[in-house]
PDB file of C-alpha atoms in Angstrom:
ATOM      1  CA  GLN A   1       7.423  63.184 -53.661  1.00 95.00           C
ATOM      2  CA  VAL A   2       6.410  59.361 -54.106  1.00 97.00           C
ATOM      3  CA  THR A   3       8.735  56.982 -52.184  1.00 98.00           C
ATOM      4  CA  LEU A   4       8.986  53.368 -51.202  1.00 98.00           C
ATOM      5  CA  ARG A   5      11.250  51.494 -49.400  1.00 98.00           C
ATOM      6  CA  GLU A   6      11.035  47.629 -48.715  1.00 98.00           C
ATOM      7  CA  SER A   7      11.919  45.972 -45.210  1.00 98.00           C
ATOM      8  CA  GLY A   8      12.826  42.765 -44.029  1.00 97.00           C
ATOM      9  CA  PRO A   9      15.160  39.755 -43.471  1.00 97.00           C
ATOM     10  CA  ALA A  10      18.571  39.603 -45.122  1.00 97.00           C
ATOM     11  CA  LEU A  11      18.602  35.907 -44.612  1.00 97.00           C
ATOM     12  CA  VAL A  12      15.482  33.352 -44.268  1.00 97.00           C
ATOM     13  CA  ARG A  13      15.701  29.120 -43.769  1.00 95.00           C
ATOM     14  CA  PRO A  14      13.836  27.470 -46.415  1.00 91.00           C
ATOM     15  CA  THR A  15      11.118  26.209 -43.431  1.00 79.00           C
ATOM     16  CA  GLU A  16      10.645  29.803 -42.216  1.00 92.00           C
ATOM     17  CA  ASN A  17       8.548  32.182 -44.150  1.00 94.00           C
ATOM     18  CA  LEU A  18       9.661  34.899 -45.673  1.00 96.00           C
ATOM     19  CA  THR A  19       7.672  38.669 -44.986  1.00 97.00           C
ATOM     20  CA  LEU A  20       8.600  41.890 -46.819  1.00 98.00           C
ATOM     21  CA  THR A  21       7.284  45.605 -46.308  1.00 98.00           C
ATOM     22  CA  CYS A  22       6.938  48.220 -48.282  1.00 98.00           C
ATOM     23  CA  THR A  23       6.467  51.370 -46.771  1.00 98.00           C
ATOM     24  CA  PHE A  24       5.308  53.904 -49.152  1.00 98.00           C
ATOM     25  CA  SER A  25       4.913  57.576 -49.003  1.00 98.00           C
ATOM     26  CA  GLY A  26       3.850  60.608 -51.359  1.00 97.00           C
ATOM     27  CA  PHE A  27       0.717  58.729 -52.422  1.00 97.00           C
ATOM     28  CA  SER A  28      -2.441  56.877 -50.805  1.00 96.00           C
ATOM     29  CA  LEU A  29      -3.577  53.386 -51.254  1.00 96.00           C
ATOM     30  CA  ASP A  30      -6.863  54.238 -50.528  1.00 95.00           C
ATOM     31  CA  SER A  31      -6.831  56.262 -53.995  1.00 95.00           C
ATOM     32  CA  SER A  32      -8.818  55.137 -56.592  1.00 97.00           C
ATOM     33  CA  GLY A  33      -6.943  53.249 -59.192  1.00 96.00           C
ATOM     34  CA  MET A  34      -3.879  53.136 -57.220  1.00 97.00           C
ATOM     35  CA  CYS A  35      -2.195  50.092 -56.687  1.00 98.00           C
ATOM     36  CA  VAL A  36       1.244  48.707 -55.375  1.00 98.00           C
ATOM     37  CA  SER A  37       2.975  45.646 -56.685  1.00 98.00           C
ATOM     38  CA  TRP A  38       6.265  43.223 -55.750  1.00 98.00           C
ATOM     39  CA  ILE A  39       9.014  42.436 -58.182  1.00 98.00           C
ATOM     40  CA  ARG A  40      12.025  40.181 -57.788  1.00 97.00           C
ATOM     41  CA  GLN A  41      15.425  39.270 -59.816  1.00 97.00           C
ATOM     42  CA  SER A  42      16.908  36.112 -59.047  1.00 96.00           C
ATOM     43  CA  PRO A  43      20.469  36.039 -59.054  1.00 95.00           C
ATOM     44  CA  GLY A  44      21.509  36.138 -63.129  1.00 94.00           C
ATOM     45  CA  LYS A  45      17.859  35.962 -64.169  1.00 96.00           C
ATOM     46  CA  ALA A  46      15.435  38.357 -64.960  1.00 97.00           C
ATOM     47  CA  LEU A  47      12.710  40.813 -63.678  1.00 98.00           C
ATOM     48  CA  GLU A  48      10.094  38.894 -62.654  1.00 97.00           C
ATOM     49  CA  TRP A  49       6.857  40.106 -61.857  1.00 98.00           C
ATOM     50  CA  LEU A  50       5.412  38.381 -58.361  1.00 97.00           C
ATOM     51  CA  ALA A  51       1.876  40.013 -57.158  1.00 97.00           C
ATOM     52  CA  LEU A  52      -0.055  43.106 -56.837  1.00 98.00           C
ATOM     53  CA  ILE A  53      -2.405  44.722 -54.943  1.00 98.00           C
ATOM     54  CA  ASP A  54      -4.806  47.678 -55.479  1.00 97.00           C
ATOM     55  CA  TRP A  55      -6.939  50.549 -53.369  1.00 97.00           C
ATOM     56  CA  ALA A  56     -10.119  48.017 -53.411  1.00 97.00           C
ATOM     57  CA  ASP A  57      -7.657  44.973 -51.782  1.00 97.00           C
ATOM     58  CA  ASP A  58      -8.466  43.217 -55.121  1.00 97.00           C
ATOM     59  CA  LYS A  59      -5.363  40.987 -55.481  1.00 97.00           C
ATOM     60  CA  TYR A  60      -3.239  39.472 -58.205  1.00 97.00           C
ATOM     61  CA  TYR A  61      -0.361  36.698 -57.925  1.00 96.00           C
ATOM     62  CA  THR A  62       2.043  35.569 -60.718  1.00 96.00           C
ATOM     63  CA  THR A  63       1.458  31.924 -61.696  1.00 91.00           C
ATOM     64  CA  SER A  64       5.246  30.498 -61.963  1.00 86.00           C
ATOM     65  CA  LEU A  65       6.029  30.014 -58.396  1.00 83.00           C
ATOM     66  CA  LYS A  66       6.424  27.048 -56.045  1.00 76.00           C
ATOM     67  CA  ALA A  67       6.447  28.728 -52.825  1.00 79.00           C
ATOM     68  CA  GLY A  68       2.927  30.392 -51.973  1.00 91.00           C
ATOM     69  CA  LEU A  69       2.660  34.191 -51.574  1.00 95.00           C
ATOM     70  CA  THR A  70       0.068  36.512 -49.873  1.00 96.00           C
ATOM     71  CA  ILE A  71      -0.456  40.292 -50.604  1.00 97.00           C
ATOM     72  CA  SER A  72      -2.118  42.248 -47.651  1.00 98.00           C
ATOM     73  CA  LYS A  73      -2.403  45.984 -47.092  1.00 97.00           C
ATOM     74  CA  ASP A  74      -2.373  48.252 -44.391  1.00 97.00           C
ATOM     75  CA  THR A  75      -3.646  51.750 -45.251  1.00 95.00           C
ATOM     76  CA  SER A  76      -2.937  53.324 -42.135  1.00 94.00           C
ATOM     77  CA  LYS A  77       0.394  52.510 -41.928  1.00 97.00           C
ATOM     78  CA  ASN A  78       1.246  53.143 -45.749  1.00 97.00           C
ATOM     79  CA  GLN A  79       2.514  49.606 -46.097  1.00 98.00           C
ATOM     80  CA  VAL A  80       2.381  46.422 -48.410  1.00 98.00           C
ATOM     81  CA  VAL A  81       3.440  43.240 -47.130  1.00 98.00           C
ATOM     82  CA  LEU A  82       4.335  40.428 -49.208  1.00 98.00           C
ATOM     83  CA  THR A  83       4.892  36.773 -47.426  1.00 97.00           C
ATOM     84  CA  VAL A  84       6.202  34.506 -49.287  1.00 96.00           C
ATOM     85  CA  THR A  85       5.431  30.808 -47.551  1.00 94.00           C
ATOM     86  CA  ASN A  86       7.914  27.826 -47.507  1.00 91.00           C
ATOM     87  CA  PRO A  87      10.584  29.433 -50.122  1.00 93.00           C
ATOM     88  CA  ASP A  88      12.751  27.840 -51.561  1.00 93.00           C
ATOM     89  CA  THR A  89      17.049  28.682 -52.279  1.00 94.00           C
ATOM     90  CA  VAL A  90      15.438  29.997 -55.841  1.00 94.00           C
ATOM     91  CA  ASP A  91      13.388  32.315 -54.225  1.00 95.00           C
ATOM     92  CA  THR A  92      16.547  34.031 -53.026  1.00 97.00           C
ATOM     93  CA  GLY A  93      16.983  37.583 -54.995  1.00 97.00           C
ATOM     94  CA  THR A  94      16.396  41.152 -54.614  1.00 98.00           C
ATOM     95  CA  TYR A  95      12.876  42.440 -53.696  1.00 98.00           C
ATOM     96  CA  TYR A  96      11.391  45.388 -55.196  1.00 98.00           C
ATOM     97  CA  CYS A  97       8.037  47.232 -54.436  1.00 98.00           C
ATOM     98  CA  ALA A  98       6.745  49.587 -57.007  1.00 98.00           C
ATOM     99  CA  ARG A  99       3.859  51.862 -57.512  1.00 98.00           C
ATOM    100  CA  TYR A 100       1.187  50.989 -60.036  1.00 97.00           C
ATOM    101  CA  HIS A 101      -2.223  52.548 -61.376  1.00 96.00           C
ATOM    102  CA  TRP A 102      -4.896  51.078 -63.162  1.00 95.00           C
ATOM    103  CA  ASP A 103      -5.063  54.143 -65.597  1.00 93.00           C
ATOM    104  CA  THR A 104      -1.654  54.543 -66.509  1.00 91.00           C
ATOM    105  CA  THR A 105      -0.592  50.784 -66.288  1.00 95.00           C
ATOM    106  CA  PHE A 106       3.078  50.879 -65.726  1.00 96.00           C
ATOM    107  CA  PHE A 107       5.418  51.294 -62.313  1.00 97.00           C
ATOM    108  CA  ASP A 108       5.999  54.643 -62.364  1.00 96.00           C
ATOM    109  CA  SER A 109       8.111  54.965 -58.832  1.00 97.00           C
ATOM    110  CA  TRP A 110      10.427  51.683 -57.110  1.00 98.00           C
ATOM    111  CA  GLY A 111      11.976  51.344 -53.707  1.00 98.00           C
ATOM    112  CA  GLN A 112      15.786  50.487 -53.629  1.00 97.00           C
ATOM    113  CA  GLY A 113      15.429  46.434 -53.367  1.00 98.00           C
ATOM    114  CA  ILE A 114      16.181  44.483 -50.651  1.00 98.00           C
ATOM    115  CA  LEU A 115      18.167  41.614 -51.142  1.00 98.00           C
ATOM    116  CA  VAL A 116      16.899  38.261 -49.539  1.00 98.00           C
ATOM    117  CA  THR A 117      18.553  35.033 -49.513  1.00 98.00           C
ATOM    118  CA  VAL A 118      17.374  31.837 -48.950  1.00 96.00           C
ATOM    119  CA  SER A 119      19.802  29.296 -47.331  1.00 95.00           C
ATOM    120  CA  SER A 120      19.752  26.685 -44.892  1.00 92.00           C
TER     121      SER A 120
ATOM    122  CA  ASP B   1       0.895  33.349 -69.605  1.00 95.00           C
ATOM    123  CA  VAL B   2       2.298  35.903 -72.177  1.00 97.00           C
ATOM    124  CA  VAL B   3       5.733  35.203 -73.255  1.00 98.00           C
ATOM    125  CA  MET B   4       7.844  38.262 -74.374  1.00 98.00           C
ATOM    126  CA  THR B   5      10.824  37.443 -76.095  1.00 98.00           C
ATOM    127  CA  GLN B   6      13.244  40.059 -76.822  1.00 98.00           C
ATOM    128  CA  THR B   7      16.738  39.696 -79.434  1.00 98.00           C
ATOM    129  CA  PRO B   8      19.624  39.972 -78.898  1.00 97.00           C
ATOM    130  CA  LEU B   9      20.210  39.553 -75.329  1.00 98.00           C
ATOM    131  CA  PHE B  10      23.603  40.944 -75.451  1.00 98.00           C
ATOM    132  CA  LEU B  11      24.661  43.828 -77.327  1.00 98.00           C
ATOM    133  CA  PRO B  12      28.320  45.414 -77.666  1.00 97.00           C
ATOM    134  CA  VAL B  13      27.706  48.821 -78.877  1.00 96.00           C
ATOM    135  CA  THR B  14      30.351  51.856 -79.426  1.00 95.00           C
ATOM    136  CA  PRO B  15      29.670  55.187 -77.704  1.00 95.00           C
ATOM    137  CA  GLY B  16      27.644  57.473 -80.206  1.00 96.00           C
ATOM    138  CA  GLN B  17      26.296  54.639 -82.270  1.00 97.00           C
ATOM    139  CA  PRO B  18      22.743  53.391 -82.115  1.00 97.00           C
ATOM    140  CA  ALA B  19      21.217  50.712 -80.662  1.00 98.00           C
ATOM    141  CA  SER B  20      18.071  48.687 -81.365  1.00 98.00           C
ATOM    142  CA  ILE B  21      16.160  45.825 -79.493  1.00 98.00           C
ATOM    143  CA  SER B  22      13.129  43.711 -80.383  1.00 98.00           C
ATOM    144  CA  CYS B  23      10.534  42.819 -78.248  1.00 98.00           C
ATOM    145  CA  LYS B  24       8.077  39.729 -79.582  1.00 98.00           C
ATOM    146  CA  SER B  25       5.199  39.249 -77.607  1.00 98.00           C
ATOM    147  CA  SER B  26       3.240  35.854 -77.299  1.00 98.00           C
ATOM    148  CA  GLN B  27      -0.204  37.583 -77.800  1.00 97.00           C
ATOM    149  CA  SER B  28      -1.465  40.900 -78.688  1.00 97.00           C
ATOM    150  CA  LEU B  29      -0.980  43.911 -76.821  1.00 97.00           C
ATOM    151  CA  LEU B  30      -3.362  46.286 -78.334  1.00 96.00           C
ATOM    152  CA  LYS B  31      -6.557  46.257 -76.210  1.00 95.00           C
ATOM    153  CA  SER B  32     -10.172  47.125 -77.704  1.00 94.00           C
ATOM    154  CA  ASP B  33     -10.019  50.619 -75.607  1.00 92.00           C
ATOM    155  CA  GLY B  34      -6.843  51.231 -78.516  1.00 93.00           C
ATOM    156  CA  LYS B  35      -4.087  51.084 -76.295  1.00 95.00           C
ATOM    157  CA  THR B  36      -1.119  49.547 -76.006  1.00 97.00           C
ATOM    158  CA  TYR B  37       0.004  47.594 -73.103  1.00 97.00           C
ATOM    159  CA  LEU B  38       4.158  47.412 -73.524  1.00 98.00           C
ATOM    160  CA  TYR B  39       6.728  49.215 -71.711  1.00 98.00           C
ATOM    161  CA  TRP B  40      10.525  49.337 -71.998  1.00 98.00           C
ATOM    162  CA  TYR B  41      12.347  49.288 -68.774  1.00 98.00           C
ATOM    163  CA  PHE B  42      16.144  50.299 -67.989  1.00 98.00           C
ATOM    164  CA  HIS B  43      18.028  48.770 -65.007  1.00 98.00           C
ATOM    165  CA  LYS B  44      21.365  49.566 -63.856  1.00 95.00           C
ATOM    166  CA  PRO B  45      23.258  47.573 -61.766  1.00 87.00           C
ATOM    167  CA  GLY B  46      23.091  48.568 -58.359  1.00 89.00           C
ATOM    168  CA  HIS B  47      19.695  51.075 -58.852  1.00 96.00           C
ATOM    169  CA  SER B  48      15.919  50.363 -59.109  1.00 97.00           C
ATOM    170  CA  PRO B  49      14.617  49.925 -62.785  1.00 98.00           C
ATOM    171  CA  GLN B  50      13.182  52.849 -64.222  1.00 98.00           C
ATOM    172  CA  LEU B  51      10.662  53.364 -66.736  1.00 98.00           C
ATOM    173  CA  LEU B  52      11.590  54.016 -70.552  1.00 98.00           C
ATOM    174  CA  ILE B  53       8.852  54.108 -72.658  1.00 98.00           C
ATOM    175  CA  TYR B  54       5.425  53.931 -72.242  1.00 98.00           C
ATOM    176  CA  GLU B  55       2.364  52.708 -74.555  1.00 97.00           C
ATOM    177  CA  GLY B  56       5.047  51.245 -76.773  1.00 97.00           C
ATOM    178  CA  SER B  57       5.949  54.739 -78.015  1.00 97.00           C
ATOM    179  CA  SER B  58       5.709  57.510 -75.508  1.00 98.00           C
ATOM    180  CA  ARG B  59       8.804  58.330 -73.616  1.00 98.00           C
ATOM    181  CA  PHE B  60       8.632  59.128 -69.688  1.00 97.00           C
ATOM    182  CA  SER B  61       8.770  61.914 -67.827  1.00 96.00           C
ATOM    183  CA  GLY B  62      12.878  62.786 -67.835  1.00 97.00           C
ATOM    184  CA  VAL B  63      13.887  60.321 -70.210  1.00 98.00           C
ATOM    185  CA  PRO B  64      15.955  61.926 -73.279  1.00 97.00           C
ATOM    186  CA  ASP B  65      14.620  61.734 -76.635  1.00 97.00           C
ATOM    187  CA  ARG B  66      17.573  59.706 -77.641  1.00 98.00           C
ATOM    188  CA  PHE B  67      15.522  57.218 -76.650  1.00 98.00           C
ATOM    189  CA  SER B  68      12.603  55.888 -79.241  1.00 98.00           C
ATOM    190  CA  GLY B  69       9.715  52.829 -79.057  1.00 98.00           C
ATOM    191  CA  SER B  70       7.749  51.709 -81.826  1.00 98.00           C
ATOM    192  CA  GLY B  71       5.950  48.700 -82.718  1.00 97.00           C
ATOM    193  CA  SER B  72       2.517  47.389 -82.522  1.00 96.00           C
ATOM    194  CA  GLY B  73       0.426  43.811 -82.018  1.00 96.00           C
ATOM    195  CA  THR B  74       2.958  41.692 -81.136  1.00 98.00           C
ATOM    196  CA  ASP B  75       6.047  43.273 -82.129  1.00 98.00           C
ATOM    197  CA  PHE B  76       8.390  46.128 -80.681  1.00 98.00           C
ATOM    198  CA  THR B  77      11.430  48.081 -80.910  1.00 98.00           C
ATOM    199  CA  LEU B  78      13.235  50.182 -78.572  1.00 98.00           C
ATOM    200  CA  LYS B  79      16.187  52.302 -80.042  1.00 98.00           C
ATOM    201  CA  ILE B  80      18.879  54.290 -79.147  1.00 98.00           C
ATOM    202  CA  SER B  81      19.744  56.570 -81.528  1.00 98.00           C
ATOM    203  CA  ARG B  82      23.212  57.598 -80.250  1.00 97.00           C
ATOM    204  CA  VAL B  83      24.593  55.364 -77.511  1.00 97.00           C
ATOM    205  CA  GLU B  84      25.988  57.182 -74.311  1.00 96.00           C
ATOM    206  CA  ALA B  85      28.147  55.409 -71.460  1.00 94.00           C
ATOM    207  CA  GLU B  86      24.866  55.639 -69.233  1.00 94.00           C
ATOM    208  CA  ASP B  87      23.286  53.977 -71.228  1.00 96.00           C
ATOM    209  CA  ILE B  88      25.520  50.742 -69.830  1.00 96.00           C
ATOM    210  CA  GLY B  89      22.674  48.125 -68.234  1.00 97.00           C
ATOM    211  CA  VAL B  90      19.996  45.783 -68.885  1.00 98.00           C
ATOM    212  CA  TYR B  91      17.090  46.580 -71.041  1.00 98.00           C
ATOM    213  CA  TYR B  92      13.349  45.149 -70.342  1.00 98.00           C
ATOM    214  CA  CYS B  93      10.550  44.827 -72.357  1.00 98.00           C
ATOM    215  CA  MET B  94       7.229  44.294 -70.297  1.00 98.00           C
ATOM    216  CA  GLN B  95       3.397  43.682 -70.719  1.00 98.00           C
ATOM    217  CA  THR B  96       0.531  44.704 -68.588  1.00 97.00           C
ATOM    218  CA  LEU B  97      -2.472  43.563 -70.537  1.00 97.00           C
ATOM    219  CA  HIS B  98      -2.339  39.983 -69.763  1.00 96.00           C
ATOM    220  CA  LEU B  99      -2.346  38.701 -66.256  1.00 95.00           C
ATOM    221  CA  PRO B 100      -0.003  37.661 -64.875  1.00 96.00           C
ATOM    222  CA  TYR B 101       2.468  40.459 -66.265  1.00 98.00           C
ATOM    223  CA  THR B 102       5.576  39.311 -67.471  1.00 98.00           C
ATOM    224  CA  PHE B 103       8.935  40.772 -68.762  1.00 98.00           C
ATOM    225  CA  GLY B 104      11.131  39.865 -71.886  1.00 98.00           C
ATOM    226  CA  GLN B 105      14.403  38.153 -70.649  1.00 98.00           C
ATOM    227  CA  GLY B 106      16.440  41.226 -70.483  1.00 98.00           C
ATOM    228  CA  THR B 107      18.995  42.469 -73.447  1.00 98.00           C
ATOM    229  CA  THR B 108      22.350  43.358 -71.776  1.00 98.00           C
ATOM    230  CA  LEU B 109      23.906  46.542 -73.384  1.00 97.00           C
ATOM    231  CA  ASP B 110      27.637  47.188 -72.620  1.00 95.00           C
ATOM    232  CA  ILE B 111      30.557  49.736 -74.073  1.00 89.00           C
ATOM    233  CA  LYS B 112      32.583  47.822 -77.121  1.00 86.00           C
TER     234      LYS B 112
END
């Protein structure tokens, strides 16, 4: 059974970096073609794809964020980490991690999401 | 970036009646491998999004057959043959052919 779970702070200040962790089970990010992605939904807005990391450690990012994004993985811990540098209040939202594969090219399993508020 | 445009943005429906959502992409989602990189997701408030349709027209595992997807190139449609109360929520189209991946604005399906 594939599961993903997001963890991190519920509240961050605009001067702090936001670090979110996706802990998954039921698959390996060492497997050829396997990927994990981050997607968010800001209040009243649509889903927004943010970043993806694949089994080969290749990384891909949205072009639309003012804040900086870094995605990384720790395969031994079955974790993917997303860091949002210098977040703004517009980065408030629910952040989801989801499994993706280069062959199927869709997100088939999602975490429950974590609500993060960026506020001073 | 590829722009995904959904219409309508709000769709009130009567249970038992059909519903249809359009999605248009600013670039073709048909790749030279013959695959169409268009997906439909359903997002119920308080839940995680879930995949309904992949490659434009194939129902994902466990999705009821009242859901169907069609279209090609840049024009796509999601249809629900008979809306049920559990279908209330937001429907998104998404493309994964061109990076960065992009979603439509979402269509909120609500009961009349």
